[in-house]
Each structure stands twice: as structure tokens, then as C-alpha cells.
């Protein structure tokens, strides 16, 4: 099994990688790095590590620690969607069946409703820039994805890990390959209140 990954180590690596991207390639390289998913995968590994430290059998974590392939594509009411991290049950087994409701009516569900409802699913998100511009879209997606699963499996346990910077990197400074922070502080409270 790969080494466990501490959240603080992940955050330090993300900050270092972002600042290297800025000084080497400016705003363009920073944006490319964020879009590459390399940064957010560090948070995935930290969350998996926390589950293991809390006593979850590493075999029950999908994808496994150290891997990004193997996400479970779970069927909801409207659509099937890959889940970032799933904890699968010990005492139930996948049971292929056909969906009996929603937009997936009649479609094959590899896992079955009972198995799916006993999975703990955690999605990992980040918004490292353009916070103010993307607030509505981010929350529409967050609510829609949980609604999709809960309309079919109302007892399912869902979680979100959201990485939001308190201070954003200054876009204009980054264009000049300089590291600086924007004058404004992110509205963390707005994000938290929208989740309640």
C-alpha cells in the first residue's frame, strides 16, 4: 500500500506547484496546471488517507489509495456519474439490475440500488481562481449531483471536500510571472452558508 498522505502536505505541494507554474510560465501555465487535475488529485489522496487512518479498510476505498483509475460510476435518478471517492460496504455485493425510475428507467445499473445506497460517496472540488465569477455554477453542480443520487437512493451518505483559497493569486502579477495575491479576500462565508 502506498504511504498515507497528510492534508497539510498536499496543500503545501499544491502551493509550491502553483507558484512554480507562475514563475516559469505565468498565468497560462498556472491555468493549465489547475485544469490538468494534478493538483486536485493530491486532495483525493489525502481524503483516502484520512479514511484509512479512521479505520476504513483500504480495500473498500475506490479508487484505491495511490490510484486515480477505478472510480465507481453510480446511477442516480437523472444520470450515471463517476464518483471521486467511494467507500463500498463490507456485507453487500454488487447486483446488476435495471433502473426502475427516472431518466435512466430501463437502463442497466451494474451495482444495483441497494448496494449503491450503502456506498459512502465523497466528491472533491476546488476553485483556485475566479471565485466570484463561478459561484452560481459551482453550487448548481453541487446541489444537482447530490439531488441526482438522493432522488434514487435517499439514504445514501454523500460528502463534499471543497478547496477554496482565502486569497487568490493575482492574475495580473501572474501574467508577468510574479507571485502576488489579489487585494480581495475570498468570500468563504458565502460558500459555507450555501452548503447549509
Tab-separated table of C-alpha atoms in Angstrom:
chain	number	residue	atom	x	y	z
A	1	UNK	CA	0.000	0.000	0.000
A	2	UNK	CA	1.301	3.500	-0.832
A	3	UNK	CA	2.190	5.857	2.010
A	4	UNK	CA	-0.603	7.813	3.624
A	5	UNK	CA	-0.816	11.424	2.528
A	6	UNK	CA	-1.378	14.260	5.013
A	7	UNK	CA	-3.679	17.114	4.003
A	8	UNK	CA	-1.106	19.744	5.010
A	9	UNK	CA	1.495	18.062	2.788
A	10	UNK	CA	-0.990	18.104	-0.095
A	11	UNK	CA	-1.725	21.800	0.405
A	12	UNK	CA	1.982	22.649	0.622
A	13	UNK	CA	2.651	20.721	-2.609
A	14	UNK	CA	-0.252	22.478	-4.336
A	15	UNK	CA	1.010	25.923	-3.287
A	16	UNK	CA	4.562	25.074	-4.391
A	17	UNK	CA	3.387	23.704	-7.753
A	18	UNK	CA	1.187	26.749	-8.416
A	19	UNK	CA	3.993	29.162	-7.610
A	20	UNK	CA	6.472	27.247	-9.789
A	21	UNK	CA	3.957	27.335	-12.649
A	22	UNK	CA	3.516	31.093	-12.221
A	23	UNK	CA	7.258	31.879	-12.133
A	24	UNK	CA	8.040	29.557	-15.055
A	25	UNK	CA	5.096	30.128	-17.379
A	26	UNK	CA	2.886	32.821	-15.934
A	27	UNK	CA	-0.895	32.817	-15.747
A	28	UNK	CA	-1.194	30.500	-18.751
A	29	UNK	CA	0.878	27.750	-17.124
A	30	UNK	CA	-0.932	28.213	-13.800
A	31	UNK	CA	-4.292	27.758	-15.543
A	32	UNK	CA	-3.035	24.703	-17.442
A	33	UNK	CA	-1.805	23.137	-14.200
A	34	UNK	CA	-5.155	23.698	-12.486
A	35	UNK	CA	-7.056	22.215	-15.441
A	36	UNK	CA	-4.739	19.190	-15.590
A	37	UNK	CA	-6.281	17.764	-12.378
A	38	UNK	CA	-2.795	17.073	-10.960
A	39	UNK	CA	-3.391	19.408	-8.027
A	40	UNK	CA	-6.816	18.120	-7.013
A	41	UNK	CA	-5.588	14.511	-7.124
A	42	UNK	CA	-3.380	15.358	-4.128
A	43	UNK	CA	-6.523	16.192	-2.163
A	44	UNK	CA	-8.085	12.899	-3.296
A	45	UNK	CA	-5.144	11.000	-1.816
A	46	UNK	CA	-5.348	12.978	1.434
A	47	UNK	CA	-9.038	12.169	1.838
A	48	UNK	CA	-8.430	8.462	1.165
A	49	UNK	CA	-5.602	8.528	3.706
A	50	UNK	CA	-7.893	10.094	6.316
A	51	UNK	CA	-10.429	7.309	5.804
A	52	UNK	CA	-7.705	4.695	6.306
A	53	UNK	CA	-6.451	6.456	9.450
A	54	UNK	CA	-10.056	6.418	10.728
A	55	UNK	CA	-10.156	2.625	10.348
A	56	UNK	CA	-11.668	2.095	6.898
A	57	UNK	CA	-10.208	-0.975	5.177
A	58	UNK	CA	-8.170	0.300	2.209
A	59	UNK	CA	-9.716	-2.457	0.059
A	60	UNK	CA	-13.112	-0.761	0.463
A	61	UNK	CA	-11.897	2.567	-0.938
A	62	UNK	CA	-12.474	3.110	-4.662
A	63	UNK	CA	-10.286	4.094	-6.399
A	64	UNK	CA	-7.613	2.607	-4.192
A	65	UNK	CA	-5.002	4.735	-2.451
A	66	UNK	CA	-2.384	5.800	-4.993
A	67	UNK	CA	-4.696	5.260	-7.979
A	68	UNK	CA	-6.968	7.613	-9.868
A	69	UNK	CA	-8.494	4.964	-12.120
A	70	UNK	CA	-11.311	2.863	-10.766
A	71	UNK	CA	-13.913	5.476	-9.908
A	72	UNK	CA	-17.388	3.986	-9.498
A	73	UNK	CA	-19.972	5.261	-11.980
A	74	UNK	CA	-23.133	5.329	-9.893
A	75	UNK	CA	-26.642	5.536	-11.301
A	76	UNK	CA	-28.832	8.287	-9.936
A	77	UNK	CA	-32.286	9.447	-10.958
A	78	UNK	CA	-31.154	11.555	-13.921
A	79	UNK	CA	-27.795	10.135	-14.975
A	80	UNK	CA	-24.801	7.971	-14.139
A	81	UNK	CA	-21.746	9.802	-12.854
A	82	UNK	CA	-18.235	8.853	-11.773
A	83	UNK	CA	-17.766	9.474	-8.056
A	84	UNK	CA	-14.377	10.753	-6.895
A	85	UNK	CA	-14.072	8.522	-3.818
A	86	UNK	CA	-16.378	5.741	-2.675
A	87	UNK	CA	-16.344	3.584	0.425
A	88	UNK	CA	-18.081	0.342	-0.508
A	89	UNK	CA	-19.930	-1.824	2.017
A	90	UNK	CA	-18.395	-4.958	3.548
A	91	UNK	CA	-21.565	-7.002	3.750
A	92	UNK	CA	-23.295	-6.338	0.411
A	93	UNK	CA	-22.380	-7.246	-3.135
A	94	UNK	CA	-22.952	-5.644	-6.490
A	95	UNK	CA	-26.213	-6.851	-8.027
A	96	UNK	CA	-26.767	-5.826	-11.620
A	97	UNK	CA	-30.314	-4.670	-12.234
A	98	UNK	CA	-32.306	-2.348	-14.434
A	99	UNK	CA	-33.236	1.095	-13.163
A	100	UNK	CA	-36.920	1.317	-12.274
A	101	UNK	CA	-37.328	5.107	-12.220
A	102	UNK	CA	-36.137	8.443	-13.522
A	103	UNK	CA	-34.429	9.267	-16.778
A	104	UNK	CA	-32.440	6.016	-16.522
A	105	UNK	CA	-35.633	3.912	-16.497
A	106	UNK	CA	-34.822	0.523	-18.014
A	107	UNK	CA	-31.068	1.132	-18.184
A	108	UNK	CA	-28.616	-1.357	-16.722
A	109	UNK	CA	-27.176	-0.490	-13.309
A	110	UNK	CA	-24.040	-2.500	-12.628
A	111	UNK	CA	-24.227	-2.090	-8.842
A	112	UNK	CA	-27.932	-2.135	-8.040
A	113	UNK	CA	-29.917	0.246	-5.871
A	114	UNK	CA	-29.333	-1.484	-2.506
A	115	UNK	CA	-25.557	-1.656	-2.962
A	116	UNK	CA	-25.420	1.941	-4.232
A	117	UNK	CA	-27.436	3.233	-1.279
A	118	UNK	CA	-24.910	1.706	1.143
A	119	UNK	CA	-21.903	3.371	-0.511
A	120	UNK	CA	-20.385	6.484	1.050
A	121	UNK	CA	-19.518	8.817	-1.809
A	122	UNK	CA	-17.244	11.841	-1.442
A	123	UNK	CA	-16.691	14.281	-4.260
A	124	UNK	CA	-13.637	16.523	-4.226
A	125	UNK	CA	-13.785	20.013	-5.681
A	126	UNK	CA	-11.589	23.051	-5.859
A	127	UNK	CA	-11.888	26.581	-7.112
A	128	UNK	CA	-8.469	28.163	-7.146
A	129	UNK	CA	-9.308	31.208	-9.250
A	130	UNK	CA	-12.265	33.271	-10.486
A	131	UNK	CA	-14.210	32.531	-7.313
A	132	UNK	CA	-16.710	35.352	-7.659
A	133	UNK	CA	-17.483	34.558	-11.306
A	134	UNK	CA	-18.097	30.843	-10.747
A	135	UNK	CA	-20.132	30.762	-7.523
A	136	UNK	CA	-23.534	30.040	-9.105
A	137	UNK	CA	-22.238	27.332	-11.415
A	138	UNK	CA	-20.322	25.613	-8.632
A	139	UNK	CA	-23.299	25.425	-6.323
A	140	UNK	CA	-25.751	24.424	-9.025
A	141	UNK	CA	-23.462	21.496	-9.799
A	142	UNK	CA	-23.016	20.582	-6.128
A	143	UNK	CA	-26.758	20.515	-5.454
A	144	UNK	CA	-27.664	18.816	-8.735
A	145	UNK	CA	-25.214	15.968	-8.208
A	146	UNK	CA	-26.421	15.185	-4.697
A	147	UNK	CA	-30.063	15.539	-5.763
A	148	UNK	CA	-29.435	13.095	-8.621
A	149	UNK	CA	-28.249	10.382	-6.211
A	150	UNK	CA	-30.686	11.149	-3.380
A	151	UNK	CA	-33.753	11.020	-5.616
A	152	UNK	CA	-32.902	7.384	-6.319
A	153	UNK	CA	-31.117	6.434	-3.078
A	154	UNK	CA	-32.433	8.756	-0.340
A	155	UNK	CA	-30.468	7.098	2.489
A	156	UNK	CA	-27.124	7.326	0.704
A	157	UNK	CA	-24.357	9.138	2.605
A	158	UNK	CA	-22.734	11.832	0.464
A	159	UNK	CA	-19.874	14.170	1.223
A	160	UNK	CA	-18.022	17.048	-0.380
A	161	UNK	CA	-14.492	18.259	0.185
A	162	UNK	CA	-14.079	21.739	-1.237
A	163	UNK	CA	-10.726	23.517	-1.503
A	164	UNK	CA	-11.150	27.278	-1.720
A	165	UNK	CA	-8.277	29.731	-1.199
A	166	UNK	CA	-8.702	32.514	1.323
A	167	UNK	CA	-6.660	34.748	-1.001
A	168	UNK	CA	-6.455	34.224	-4.755
A	169	UNK	CA	-3.240	34.652	-6.717
A	170	UNK	CA	-3.216	37.967	-8.567
A	171	UNK	CA	-3.894	37.288	-12.243
A	172	UNK	CA	-2.087	40.399	-13.491
A	173	UNK	CA	1.054	39.620	-11.477
A	174	UNK	CA	0.947	36.004	-12.685
A	175	UNK	CA	0.854	37.221	-16.296
A	176	UNK	CA	4.223	38.837	-15.550
A	177	UNK	CA	5.463	35.608	-13.895
A	178	UNK	CA	5.334	37.195	-10.457
A	179	UNK	CA	3.764	35.753	-7.329
A	180	UNK	CA	1.335	38.102	-5.602
A	181	UNK	CA	-2.076	37.837	-4.038
A	182	UNK	CA	-5.186	39.739	-5.061
A	183	UNK	CA	-6.271	42.563	-2.747
A	184	UNK	CA	-9.632	40.956	-2.019
A	185	UNK	CA	-10.261	38.109	0.394
A	186	UNK	CA	-12.428	35.237	-0.844
A	187	UNK	CA	-15.955	35.139	0.460
A	188	UNK	CA	-15.527	31.836	2.297
A	189	UNK	CA	-18.633	32.548	4.378
A	190	UNK	CA	-20.745	32.706	1.214
A	191	UNK	CA	-19.551	29.238	0.195
A	192	UNK	CA	-20.133	27.806	3.664
A	193	UNK	CA	-23.604	29.317	4.067
A	194	UNK	CA	-24.684	27.983	0.678
A	195	UNK	CA	-23.855	24.463	1.886
A	196	UNK	CA	-26.042	24.560	4.987
